[in-house]
Amino acid sequence: MTELEREVFGQMPQEEGGGVVEKFILKSDSVKVEILSLGCTIAALEMKGRDGEFSDVVLGFDTLEGYTRKHPFFGAVVGRVANRIAKGRFTVDGKEYQLFLNNGPNSLHGGARGFDKVLWSPQVLPNGVCFFRLSPDGEEGYPGDLKVWVTYTLSGRELAINYRAQTSKTTPINLTNHAYFNLAGQGSRDIYDHEISIEADSYLPVDDTKIPTGEVATVQGTGFDLRQPVELGKHLQKFCLEGFDHNFCLQQAQARRFVARARHPPTGRAMEVHTTQPGIQFYTGNNLDGSLKGKGTVAYPKHSAFCLETQNWPDAVNKPHFPNALLRPGEEYNHTTWLVFNAA
């Protein structure tokens, strides 16, 4: 059985439109997750270690103020289009659209005020919560009224996140959750002692602004071959890598499949990722620099967390040979990701 509590987390500032931010606490025997109605944000996720003790394994803030200030999308659902769109530009049915540029020359994670920065309407379910919002035609430069539902359900050791959307005009869409994990416990110094594996035979090389070049490259014989578990710190050193911020190309199937695993041997905590999505962005917190104070006023330095963001491939709307990024009227966008938490 999943227990569910809801409480007030805070009040949005008037300049952000006001409104009450609620927190939903889902609890099973082995996992406890806290989700905010602001940005459908996973604010905390406690899981057991080998010793049976709970520890919070996601980065974030103790108060609403932390989430309303600038931060790198901790725990939030990002959209309309997660990841980067080159030059913030795309063409649909012969019409060119220009988005706000918020990541050098590119548009990132929905623009200036994406899905992470708005209040969603919650509906409590027997074992979770469904958040809804209508993204109006023209919001952040995107075409069409887009109805979006994000549903979190907790069942034992498994947290499922389902994303659904319908549109009035053809629009690009790519939704993901941007939780930053450290299985040693949030606030731990780094993730070098984590073991990571990703079930991908190919990845997308990027240019110096992190836009895919268009090549779909084999991982064979490179530092991107994570098909067998690697210890992250040693692996980065061995291949002289600054860190990862790359899309790994998954087997193209609409069905649920196992795609990645992270494990922290000292505590025995492990997380499996299953998804219906065509890609997973593996990010090792390269841009964290210790300037942000998170929960318990702990600083979050570089490489102190990782993200495994299941999603479509970056800039897919501008690359015809990438998986389809467009949602048309009468169709439904529907993807699910399952996070399974274990201790061994």
mmCIF file of C-alpha atoms in Angstrom:
data_model
loop_
_atom_site.group_PDB
_atom_site.id
_atom_site.type_symbol
_atom_site.label_atom_id
_atom_site.label_comp_id
_atom_site.label_asym_id
_atom_site.label_seq_id
_atom_site.Cartn_x
_atom_site.Cartn_y
_atom_site.Cartn_z
ATOM 1 C CA MET A 1 0.000 0.000 0.000
ATOM 2 C CA THR A 2 1.147 3.519 -0.798
ATOM 3 C CA GLU A 3 0.407 6.180 1.802
ATOM 4 C CA LEU A 4 -0.216 9.704 0.573
ATOM 5 C CA GLU A 5 -0.096 13.027 2.398
ATOM 6 C CA ARG A 6 -0.456 16.544 1.049
ATOM 7 C CA GLU A 7 0.584 19.784 2.667
ATOM 8 C CA VAL A 8 1.280 23.420 1.841
ATOM 9 C CA PHE A 9 4.931 23.966 0.896
ATOM 10 C CA GLY A 10 4.776 27.717 0.340
ATOM 11 C CA GLN A 11 3.317 30.660 -1.526
ATOM 12 C CA MET A 12 4.610 31.771 -4.928
ATOM 13 C CA PRO A 13 5.804 35.401 -5.057
ATOM 14 C CA GLN A 14 3.281 37.804 -6.588
ATOM 15 C CA GLU A 15 5.598 38.590 -9.526
ATOM 16 C CA GLU A 16 5.528 34.872 -10.332
ATOM 17 C CA GLY A 17 1.717 34.921 -10.341
ATOM 18 C CA GLY A 18 1.191 34.007 -6.679
ATOM 19 C CA GLY A 19 -0.571 30.750 -5.838
ATOM 20 C CA VAL A 20 -0.053 28.043 -3.251
ATOM 21 C CA VAL A 21 2.616 25.411 -3.828
ATOM 22 C CA GLU A 22 1.639 22.024 -2.423
ATOM 23 C CA LYS A 23 3.843 19.094 -1.508
ATOM 24 C CA PHE A 24 2.666 15.504 -2.001
ATOM 25 C CA ILE A 25 4.367 12.779 0.016
ATOM 26 C CA LEU A 26 4.131 9.232 -1.344
ATOM 27 C CA LYS A 27 5.338 6.506 0.981
ATOM 28 C CA SER A 28 5.832 2.752 0.608
ATOM 29 C CA ASP A 29 7.812 0.351 2.815
ATOM 30 C CA SER A 30 11.027 1.049 0.949
ATOM 31 C CA VAL A 31 10.667 4.469 -0.775
ATOM 32 C CA LYS A 32 9.397 7.893 0.248
ATOM 33 C CA VAL A 33 9.103 10.599 -2.407
ATOM 34 C CA GLU A 34 8.082 14.255 -2.066
ATOM 35 C CA ILE A 35 6.700 16.023 -5.133
ATOM 36 C CA LEU A 36 5.845 19.718 -5.519
ATOM 37 C CA SER A 37 3.047 21.184 -7.624
ATOM 38 C CA LEU A 38 5.634 23.746 -8.801
ATOM 39 C CA GLY A 39 7.212 22.140 -11.879
ATOM 40 C CA CYS A 40 6.055 18.633 -10.802
ATOM 41 C CA THR A 41 9.346 18.684 -8.905
ATOM 42 C CA ILE A 42 10.781 15.687 -7.041
ATOM 43 C CA ALA A 43 11.993 17.589 -3.972
ATOM 44 C CA ALA A 44 13.141 14.549 -1.982
ATOM 45 C CA LEU A 45 13.443 10.821 -2.513
ATOM 46 C CA GLU A 46 14.352 8.626 0.422
ATOM 47 C CA MET A 47 15.379 5.026 -0.130
ATOM 48 C CA LYS A 48 16.849 2.312 2.051
ATOM 49 C CA GLY A 49 20.469 1.260 2.032
ATOM 50 C CA ARG A 50 21.831 -2.180 2.824
ATOM 51 C CA ASP A 51 21.638 -1.230 6.526
ATOM 52 C CA GLY A 52 17.872 -0.635 6.250
ATOM 53 C CA GLU A 53 18.271 3.089 6.982
ATOM 54 C CA PHE A 54 16.562 5.686 4.782
ATOM 55 C CA SER A 55 18.573 8.390 3.051
ATOM 56 C CA ASP A 56 17.514 11.229 0.719
ATOM 57 C CA VAL A 57 19.236 10.678 -2.636
ATOM 58 C CA VAL A 58 18.107 13.715 -4.702
ATOM 59 C CA LEU A 59 19.500 17.252 -4.693
ATOM 60 C CA GLY A 60 17.157 20.137 -3.939
ATOM 61 C CA PHE A 61 16.159 22.750 -1.389
ATOM 62 C CA ASP A 62 14.459 22.811 2.005
ATOM 63 C CA THR A 63 12.254 25.796 1.157
ATOM 64 C CA LEU A 64 10.258 27.147 -1.778
ATOM 65 C CA GLU A 65 12.613 30.123 -2.030
ATOM 66 C CA GLY A 66 15.386 27.822 -3.291
ATOM 67 C CA TYR A 67 13.171 26.584 -6.123
ATOM 68 C CA THR A 68 11.973 30.065 -7.185
ATOM 69 C CA ARG A 69 15.558 31.321 -7.547
ATOM 70 C CA LYS A 70 17.799 30.347 -10.439
ATOM 71 C CA HIS A 71 18.934 26.719 -10.168
ATOM 72 C CA PRO A 72 19.788 23.950 -12.656
ATOM 73 C CA PHE A 73 16.301 22.384 -12.881
ATOM 74 C CA PHE A 74 16.662 20.300 -9.688
ATOM 75 C CA GLY A 75 14.019 17.550 -9.745
ATOM 76 C CA ALA A 76 11.702 19.348 -12.163
ATOM 77 C CA VAL A 77 9.748 18.277 -15.219
ATOM 78 C CA VAL A 78 11.140 20.272 -18.141
ATOM 79 C CA GLY A 79 9.344 21.161 -21.379
ATOM 80 C CA ARG A 80 7.799 21.779 -23.832
ATOM 81 C CA VAL A 81 11.064 20.499 -25.205
ATOM 82 C CA ALA A 82 13.653 19.083 -22.852
ATOM 83 C CA ASN A 83 17.312 19.448 -23.785
ATOM 84 C CA ARG A 84 18.628 21.735 -26.529
ATOM 85 C CA ILE A 85 17.200 23.125 -29.768
ATOM 86 C CA ALA A 86 19.937 24.556 -31.995
ATOM 87 C CA LYS A 87 19.713 28.367 -32.250
ATOM 88 C CA GLY A 88 16.248 28.064 -30.657
ATOM 89 C CA ARG A 89 14.836 27.633 -34.136
ATOM 90 C CA PHE A 90 12.686 25.078 -35.928
ATOM 91 C CA THR A 91 10.238 24.883 -38.834
ATOM 92 C CA VAL A 92 6.839 23.174 -38.758
ATOM 93 C CA ASP A 93 4.656 22.914 -41.864
ATOM 94 C CA GLY A 94 6.723 25.607 -43.620
ATOM 95 C CA LYS A 95 6.542 28.135 -40.754
ATOM 96 C CA GLU A 96 9.655 29.062 -38.818
ATOM 97 C CA TYR A 97 9.507 29.499 -35.046
ATOM 98 C CA GLN A 98 12.089 31.338 -32.921
ATOM 99 C CA LEU A 99 12.443 30.511 -29.233
ATOM 100 C CA PHE A 100 14.151 32.345 -26.390
ATOM 101 C CA LEU A 101 17.893 31.571 -26.190
ATOM 102 C CA ASN A 102 18.817 30.625 -22.625
ATOM 103 C CA ASN A 103 21.840 28.371 -23.161
ATOM 104 C CA GLY A 104 24.462 30.224 -25.191
ATOM 105 C CA PRO A 105 23.201 30.234 -28.803
ATOM 106 C CA ASN A 106 20.552 27.573 -28.048
ATOM 107 C CA SER A 107 17.218 27.097 -26.319
ATOM 108 C CA LEU A 108 17.299 24.697 -23.356
ATOM 109 C CA HIS A 109 14.536 22.891 -21.406
ATOM 110 C CA GLY A 110 11.595 24.961 -22.639
ATOM 111 C CA GLY A 111 13.058 28.468 -22.562
ATOM 112 C CA ALA A 112 12.859 31.371 -20.121
ATOM 113 C CA ARG A 113 9.805 30.130 -18.228
ATOM 114 C CA GLY A 114 9.396 26.473 -19.013
ATOM 115 C CA PHE A 115 7.274 23.805 -17.353
ATOM 116 C CA ASP A 116 9.652 23.735 -14.364
ATOM 117 C CA LYS A 117 8.730 27.273 -13.299
ATOM 118 C CA VAL A 118 4.920 27.077 -13.339
ATOM 119 C CA LEU A 119 2.255 25.758 -10.976
ATOM 120 C CA TRP A 120 0.418 22.606 -12.036
ATOM 121 C CA SER A 121 -3.065 21.492 -10.943
ATOM 122 C CA PRO A 122 -2.903 18.312 -8.854
ATOM 123 C CA GLN A 123 -5.342 15.441 -8.613
ATOM 124 C CA VAL A 124 -4.757 12.804 -5.953
ATOM 125 C CA LEU A 125 -4.887 9.160 -7.084
ATOM 126 C CA PRO A 126 -5.032 5.999 -4.935
ATOM 127 C CA ASN A 127 -1.252 5.466 -5.185
ATOM 128 C CA GLY A 128 0.038 8.773 -6.532
ATOM 129 C CA VAL A 129 -0.769 12.162 -7.989
ATOM 130 C CA CYS A 130 -1.560 13.482 -11.481
ATOM 131 C CA PHE A 131 -0.559 17.044 -12.402
ATOM 132 C CA PHE A 132 -2.242 18.908 -15.255
ATOM 133 C CA ARG A 133 -1.607 22.142 -17.086
ATOM 134 C CA LEU A 134 -2.580 23.836 -20.323
ATOM 135 C CA SER A 135 0.374 25.427 -22.078
ATOM 136 C CA PRO A 136 -1.278 28.135 -24.206
ATOM 137 C CA ASP A 137 -0.614 28.641 -27.917
ATOM 138 C CA GLY A 138 2.527 30.762 -28.281
ATOM 139 C CA GLU A 139 3.883 30.108 -24.779
ATOM 140 C CA GLU A 140 7.677 30.450 -24.970
ATOM 141 C CA GLY A 141 7.268 30.656 -28.768
ATOM 142 C CA TYR A 142 5.766 27.194 -29.253
ATOM 143 C CA PRO A 143 2.678 26.628 -31.432
ATOM 144 C CA GLY A 144 -0.631 25.168 -30.237
ATOM 145 C CA ASP A 145 -2.602 24.832 -27.020
ATOM 146 C CA LEU A 146 -0.906 21.888 -25.351
ATOM 147 C CA LYS A 147 -2.662 19.910 -22.631
ATOM 148 C CA VAL A 148 -0.161 18.049 -20.451
ATOM 149 C CA TRP A 149 -0.598 15.442 -17.733
ATOM 150 C CA VAL A 150 2.303 14.199 -15.585
ATOM 151 C CA THR A 151 1.448 11.295 -13.272
ATOM 152 C CA TYR A 152 3.624 9.950 -10.465
ATOM 153 C CA THR A 153 2.692 6.603 -8.935
ATOM 154 C CA LEU A 154 4.594 4.701 -6.268
ATOM 155 C CA SER A 155 4.274 0.961 -5.930
ATOM 156 C CA GLY A 156 6.661 -0.721 -3.509
ATOM 157 C CA ARG A 157 10.185 -0.032 -4.771
ATOM 158 C CA GLU A 158 9.030 1.417 -8.111
ATOM 159 C CA LEU A 159 8.265 5.034 -8.966
ATOM 160 C CA ALA A 160 6.504 5.431 -12.338
ATOM 161 C CA ILE A 161 6.369 8.776 -14.159
ATOM 162 C CA ASN A 162 3.906 8.973 -17.052
ATOM 163 C CA TYR A 163 3.783 11.917 -19.466
ATOM 164 C CA ARG A 164 0.788 12.545 -21.721
ATOM 165 C CA ALA A 165 0.011 15.464 -24.017
ATOM 166 C CA GLN A 166 -2.457 16.583 -26.697
ATOM 167 C CA THR A 167 -2.155 19.619 -28.946
ATOM 168 C CA SER A 168 -4.336 21.892 -31.076
ATOM 169 C CA LYS A 169 -1.485 22.588 -33.568
ATOM 170 C CA THR A 170 1.543 20.567 -34.614
ATOM 171 C CA THR A 171 4.279 21.212 -32.040
ATOM 172 C CA PRO A 172 7.560 19.691 -30.945
ATOM 173 C CA ILE A 173 7.427 18.017 -27.530
ATOM 174 C CA ASN A 174 9.945 16.196 -25.370
ATOM 175 C CA LEU A 175 9.267 15.755 -21.662
ATOM 176 C CA THR A 176 11.550 14.438 -18.933
ATOM 177 C CA ASN A 177 12.253 14.726 -15.233
ATOM 178 C CA HIS A 178 15.536 16.394 -14.285
ATOM 179 C CA ALA A 179 16.260 14.841 -10.877
ATOM 180 C CA TYR A 180 19.880 14.931 -9.715
ATOM 181 C CA PHE A 181 20.820 11.754 -7.839
ATOM 182 C CA ASN A 182 23.572 10.842 -5.433
ATOM 183 C CA LEU A 183 22.990 7.350 -4.044
ATOM 184 C CA ALA A 184 25.467 7.986 -1.224
ATOM 185 C CA GLY A 185 22.926 10.564 -0.032
ATOM 186 C CA GLN A 186 22.358 14.097 -1.307
ATOM 187 C CA GLY A 187 25.086 16.438 -0.085
ATOM 188 C CA SER A 188 27.791 13.774 -0.500
ATOM 189 C CA ARG A 189 30.913 15.186 -2.108
ATOM 190 C CA ASP A 190 30.972 13.358 -5.439
ATOM 191 C CA ILE A 191 29.702 10.378 -7.462
ATOM 192 C CA TYR A 192 33.088 8.894 -8.365
ATOM 193 C CA ASP A 193 32.433 5.675 -6.400
ATOM 194 C CA HIS A 194 29.144 5.022 -8.236
ATOM 195 C CA GLU A 195 28.892 2.251 -10.807
ATOM 196 C CA ILE A 196 26.960 3.170 -13.955
ATOM 197 C CA SER A 197 25.749 1.095 -16.875
ATOM 198 C CA ILE A 198 23.673 2.168 -19.896
ATOM 199 C CA GLU A 199 22.191 -0.268 -22.428
ATOM 200 C CA ALA A 200 23.166 1.664 -25.545
ATOM 201 C CA ASP A 201 25.239 0.659 -28.576
ATOM 202 C CA SER A 202 25.454 4.240 -29.871
ATOM 203 C CA TYR A 203 25.543 7.828 -28.636
ATOM 204 C CA LEU A 204 25.358 11.322 -30.135
ATOM 205 C CA PRO A 205 28.618 13.299 -30.452
ATOM 206 C CA VAL A 206 28.051 17.033 -29.856
ATOM 207 C CA ASP A 207 29.593 20.322 -30.950
ATOM 208 C CA ASP A 208 31.039 22.818 -28.473
ATOM 209 C CA THR A 209 27.552 24.161 -27.673
ATOM 210 C CA LYS A 210 26.307 20.639 -26.829
ATOM 211 C CA ILE A 211 24.188 20.301 -29.997
ATOM 212 C CA PRO A 212 24.426 16.862 -31.658
ATOM 213 C CA THR A 213 26.480 16.954 -34.861
ATOM 214 C CA GLY A 214 23.990 14.586 -36.519
ATOM 215 C CA GLU A 215 26.307 11.589 -36.373
ATOM 216 C CA VAL A 216 25.052 8.486 -34.549
ATOM 217 C CA ALA A 217 28.341 7.029 -33.305
ATOM 218 C CA THR A 218 29.090 3.562 -31.963
ATOM 219 C CA VAL A 219 30.149 3.364 -28.308
ATOM 220 C CA GLN A 220 32.451 0.429 -29.136
ATOM 221 C CA GLY A 221 36.032 1.142 -28.071
ATOM 222 C CA THR A 222 35.215 4.594 -26.629
ATOM 223 C CA GLY A 223 34.646 6.118 -23.199
ATOM 224 C CA PHE A 224 30.932 6.061 -24.056
ATOM 225 C CA ASP A 225 30.761 2.269 -23.873
ATOM 226 C CA LEU A 226 28.836 1.831 -20.631
ATOM 227 C CA ARG A 227 27.224 -1.477 -21.552
ATOM 228 C CA GLN A 228 29.137 -3.103 -18.682
ATOM 229 C CA PRO A 229 29.164 -1.294 -15.313
ATOM 230 C CA VAL A 230 32.039 1.159 -14.846
ATOM 231 C CA GLU A 231 33.215 2.910 -11.695
ATOM 232 C CA LEU A 232 32.627 6.516 -12.667
ATOM 233 C CA GLY A 233 35.679 8.270 -11.218
ATOM 234 C CA LYS A 234 38.164 5.769 -12.617
ATOM 235 C CA HIS A 235 36.357 5.706 -15.965
ATOM 236 C CA LEU A 236 36.469 9.518 -16.361
ATOM 237 C CA GLN A 237 40.176 9.446 -15.541
ATOM 238 C CA LYS A 238 40.954 6.566 -17.888
ATOM 239 C CA PHE A 239 39.308 8.278 -20.870
ATOM 240 C CA CYS A 240 40.304 11.844 -19.837
ATOM 241 C CA LEU A 241 36.637 12.884 -19.788
ATOM 242 C CA GLU A 242 35.426 16.082 -18.112
ATOM 243 C CA GLY A 243 32.148 14.340 -17.431
ATOM 244 C CA PHE A 244 29.105 13.260 -19.410
ATOM 245 C CA ASP A 245 26.355 15.421 -20.909
ATOM 246 C CA HIS A 246 25.368 13.187 -23.809
ATOM 247 C CA ASN A 247 22.411 11.381 -25.284
ATOM 248 C CA PHE A 248 22.660 7.608 -25.429
ATOM 249 C CA CYS A 249 20.561 6.048 -28.186
ATOM 250 C CA LEU A 250 18.248 3.345 -26.897
ATOM 251 C CA GLN A 251 16.622 0.467 -28.702
ATOM 252 C CA GLN A 252 13.633 1.925 -30.603
ATOM 253 C CA ALA A 253 10.559 0.271 -29.131
ATOM 254 C CA GLN A 254 7.383 1.622 -27.584
ATOM 255 C CA ALA A 255 7.459 -1.095 -24.926
ATOM 256 C CA ARG A 256 8.965 -0.823 -21.454
ATOM 257 C CA ARG A 257 12.607 -1.859 -21.371
ATOM 258 C CA PHE A 258 15.516 -1.738 -18.948
ATOM 259 C CA VAL A 259 17.976 0.979 -20.045
ATOM 260 C CA ALA A 260 20.304 1.998 -17.213
ATOM 261 C CA ARG A 261 21.492 1.203 -13.723
ATOM 262 C CA ALA A 262 23.337 3.198 -11.088
ATOM 263 C CA ARG A 263 24.762 1.530 -8.006
ATOM 264 C CA HIS A 264 26.614 2.757 -4.943
ATOM 265 C CA PRO A 265 28.561 -0.261 -3.628
ATOM 266 C CA PRO A 266 29.424 1.205 -0.170
ATOM 267 C CA THR A 267 25.733 1.581 0.809
ATOM 268 C CA GLY A 268 24.298 -1.081 -1.521
ATOM 269 C CA ARG A 269 21.812 1.419 -2.961
ATOM 270 C CA ALA A 270 20.918 0.888 -6.603
ATOM 271 C CA MET A 271 18.513 2.462 -9.084
ATOM 272 C CA GLU A 272 17.312 0.886 -12.302
ATOM 273 C CA VAL A 273 15.802 2.953 -15.109
ATOM 274 C CA HIS A 274 13.164 1.466 -17.429
ATOM 275 C CA THR A 275 11.455 3.526 -20.131
ATOM 276 C CA THR A 276 9.516 3.717 -23.409
ATOM 277 C CA GLN A 277 11.635 6.691 -24.569
ATOM 278 C CA PRO A 278 14.160 6.540 -27.461
ATOM 279 C CA GLY A 279 17.049 8.174 -25.597
ATOM 280 C CA ILE A 280 18.614 8.865 -22.227
ATOM 281 C CA GLN A 281 20.731 11.918 -21.418
ATOM 282 C CA PHE A 282 23.468 10.981 -18.978
ATOM 283 C CA TYR A 283 24.689 14.092 -17.155
ATOM 284 C CA THR A 284 27.274 14.117 -14.374
ATOM 285 C CA GLY A 285 26.589 17.547 -12.835
ATOM 286 C CA ASN A 286 29.512 19.161 -14.690
ATOM 287 C CA ASN A 287 28.094 22.674 -14.227
ATOM 288 C CA LEU A 288 27.561 22.414 -10.481
ATOM 289 C CA ASP A 289 30.280 24.546 -8.885
ATOM 290 C CA GLY A 290 29.572 24.639 -5.152
ATOM 291 C CA SER A 291 27.911 28.059 -5.294
ATOM 292 C CA LEU A 292 24.405 26.647 -4.687
ATOM 293 C CA LYS A 293 23.483 25.746 -1.127
ATOM 294 C CA GLY A 294 20.938 22.948 -1.039
ATOM 295 C CA LYS A 295 19.195 21.014 1.726
ATOM 296 C CA GLY A 296 20.753 21.558 5.119
ATOM 297 C CA THR A 297 22.766 24.427 3.524
ATOM 298 C CA VAL A 298 25.142 21.882 1.971
ATOM 299 C CA ALA A 299 27.074 23.095 -1.098
ATOM 300 C CA TYR A 300 26.703 21.072 -4.315
ATOM 301 C CA PRO A 301 30.099 20.912 -6.084
ATOM 302 C CA LYS A 302 30.936 19.645 -9.577
ATOM 303 C CA HIS A 303 30.213 15.929 -10.100
ATOM 304 C CA SER A 304 28.204 15.698 -6.845
ATOM 305 C CA ALA A 305 25.198 14.191 -8.650
ATOM 306 C CA PHE A 306 24.143 12.476 -11.859
ATOM 307 C CA CYS A 307 21.018 12.690 -14.028
ATOM 308 C CA LEU A 308 19.604 9.901 -16.176
ATOM 309 C CA GLU A 309 17.012 11.834 -18.191
ATOM 310 C CA THR A 310 14.869 9.583 -20.390
ATOM 311 C CA GLN A 311 13.748 11.589 -23.425
ATOM 312 C CA ASN A 312 13.884 12.066 -27.172
ATOM 313 C CA TRP A 313 17.225 12.892 -28.773
ATOM 314 C CA PRO A 314 18.381 16.529 -28.465
ATOM 315 C CA ASP A 315 17.545 18.861 -31.392
ATOM 316 C CA ALA A 316 15.457 16.073 -32.976
ATOM 317 C CA VAL A 317 13.053 18.684 -34.390
ATOM 318 C CA ASN A 318 15.896 19.852 -36.690
ATOM 319 C CA LYS A 319 17.302 16.420 -37.563
ATOM 320 C CA PRO A 320 14.994 14.363 -39.820
ATOM 321 C CA HIS A 321 16.944 11.129 -39.215
ATOM 322 C CA PHE A 322 16.406 11.407 -35.430
ATOM 323 C CA PRO A 323 13.222 9.976 -33.813
ATOM 324 C CA ASN A 324 10.088 12.029 -34.526
ATOM 325 C CA ALA A 325 9.751 15.063 -32.240
ATOM 326 C CA LEU A 326 6.419 16.409 -33.482
ATOM 327 C CA LEU A 327 2.982 15.918 -31.947
ATOM 328 C CA ARG A 328 0.039 16.547 -34.270
ATOM 329 C CA PRO A 329 -3.615 17.321 -33.484
ATOM 330 C CA GLY A 330 -5.581 14.133 -32.877
ATOM 331 C CA GLU A 331 -2.481 12.260 -31.660
ATOM 332 C CA GLU A 332 -1.366 11.669 -28.093
ATOM 333 C CA TYR A 333 2.142 11.922 -26.709
ATOM 334 C CA ASN A 334 2.449 9.148 -24.131
ATOM 335 C CA HIS A 335 5.669 7.967 -22.479
ATOM 336 C CA THR A 336 6.498 6.346 -19.161
ATOM 337 C CA THR A 337 9.673 5.978 -17.157
ATOM 338 C CA TRP A 338 10.030 3.644 -14.194
ATOM 339 C CA LEU A 339 12.675 4.062 -11.499
ATOM 340 C CA VAL A 340 13.238 0.923 -9.431
ATOM 341 C CA PHE A 341 15.131 1.322 -6.154
ATOM 342 C CA ASN A 342 16.997 -1.582 -4.570
ATOM 343 C CA ALA A 343 19.438 -2.184 -1.755
ATOM 344 C CA ALA A 344 21.779 -5.164 -1.850
#
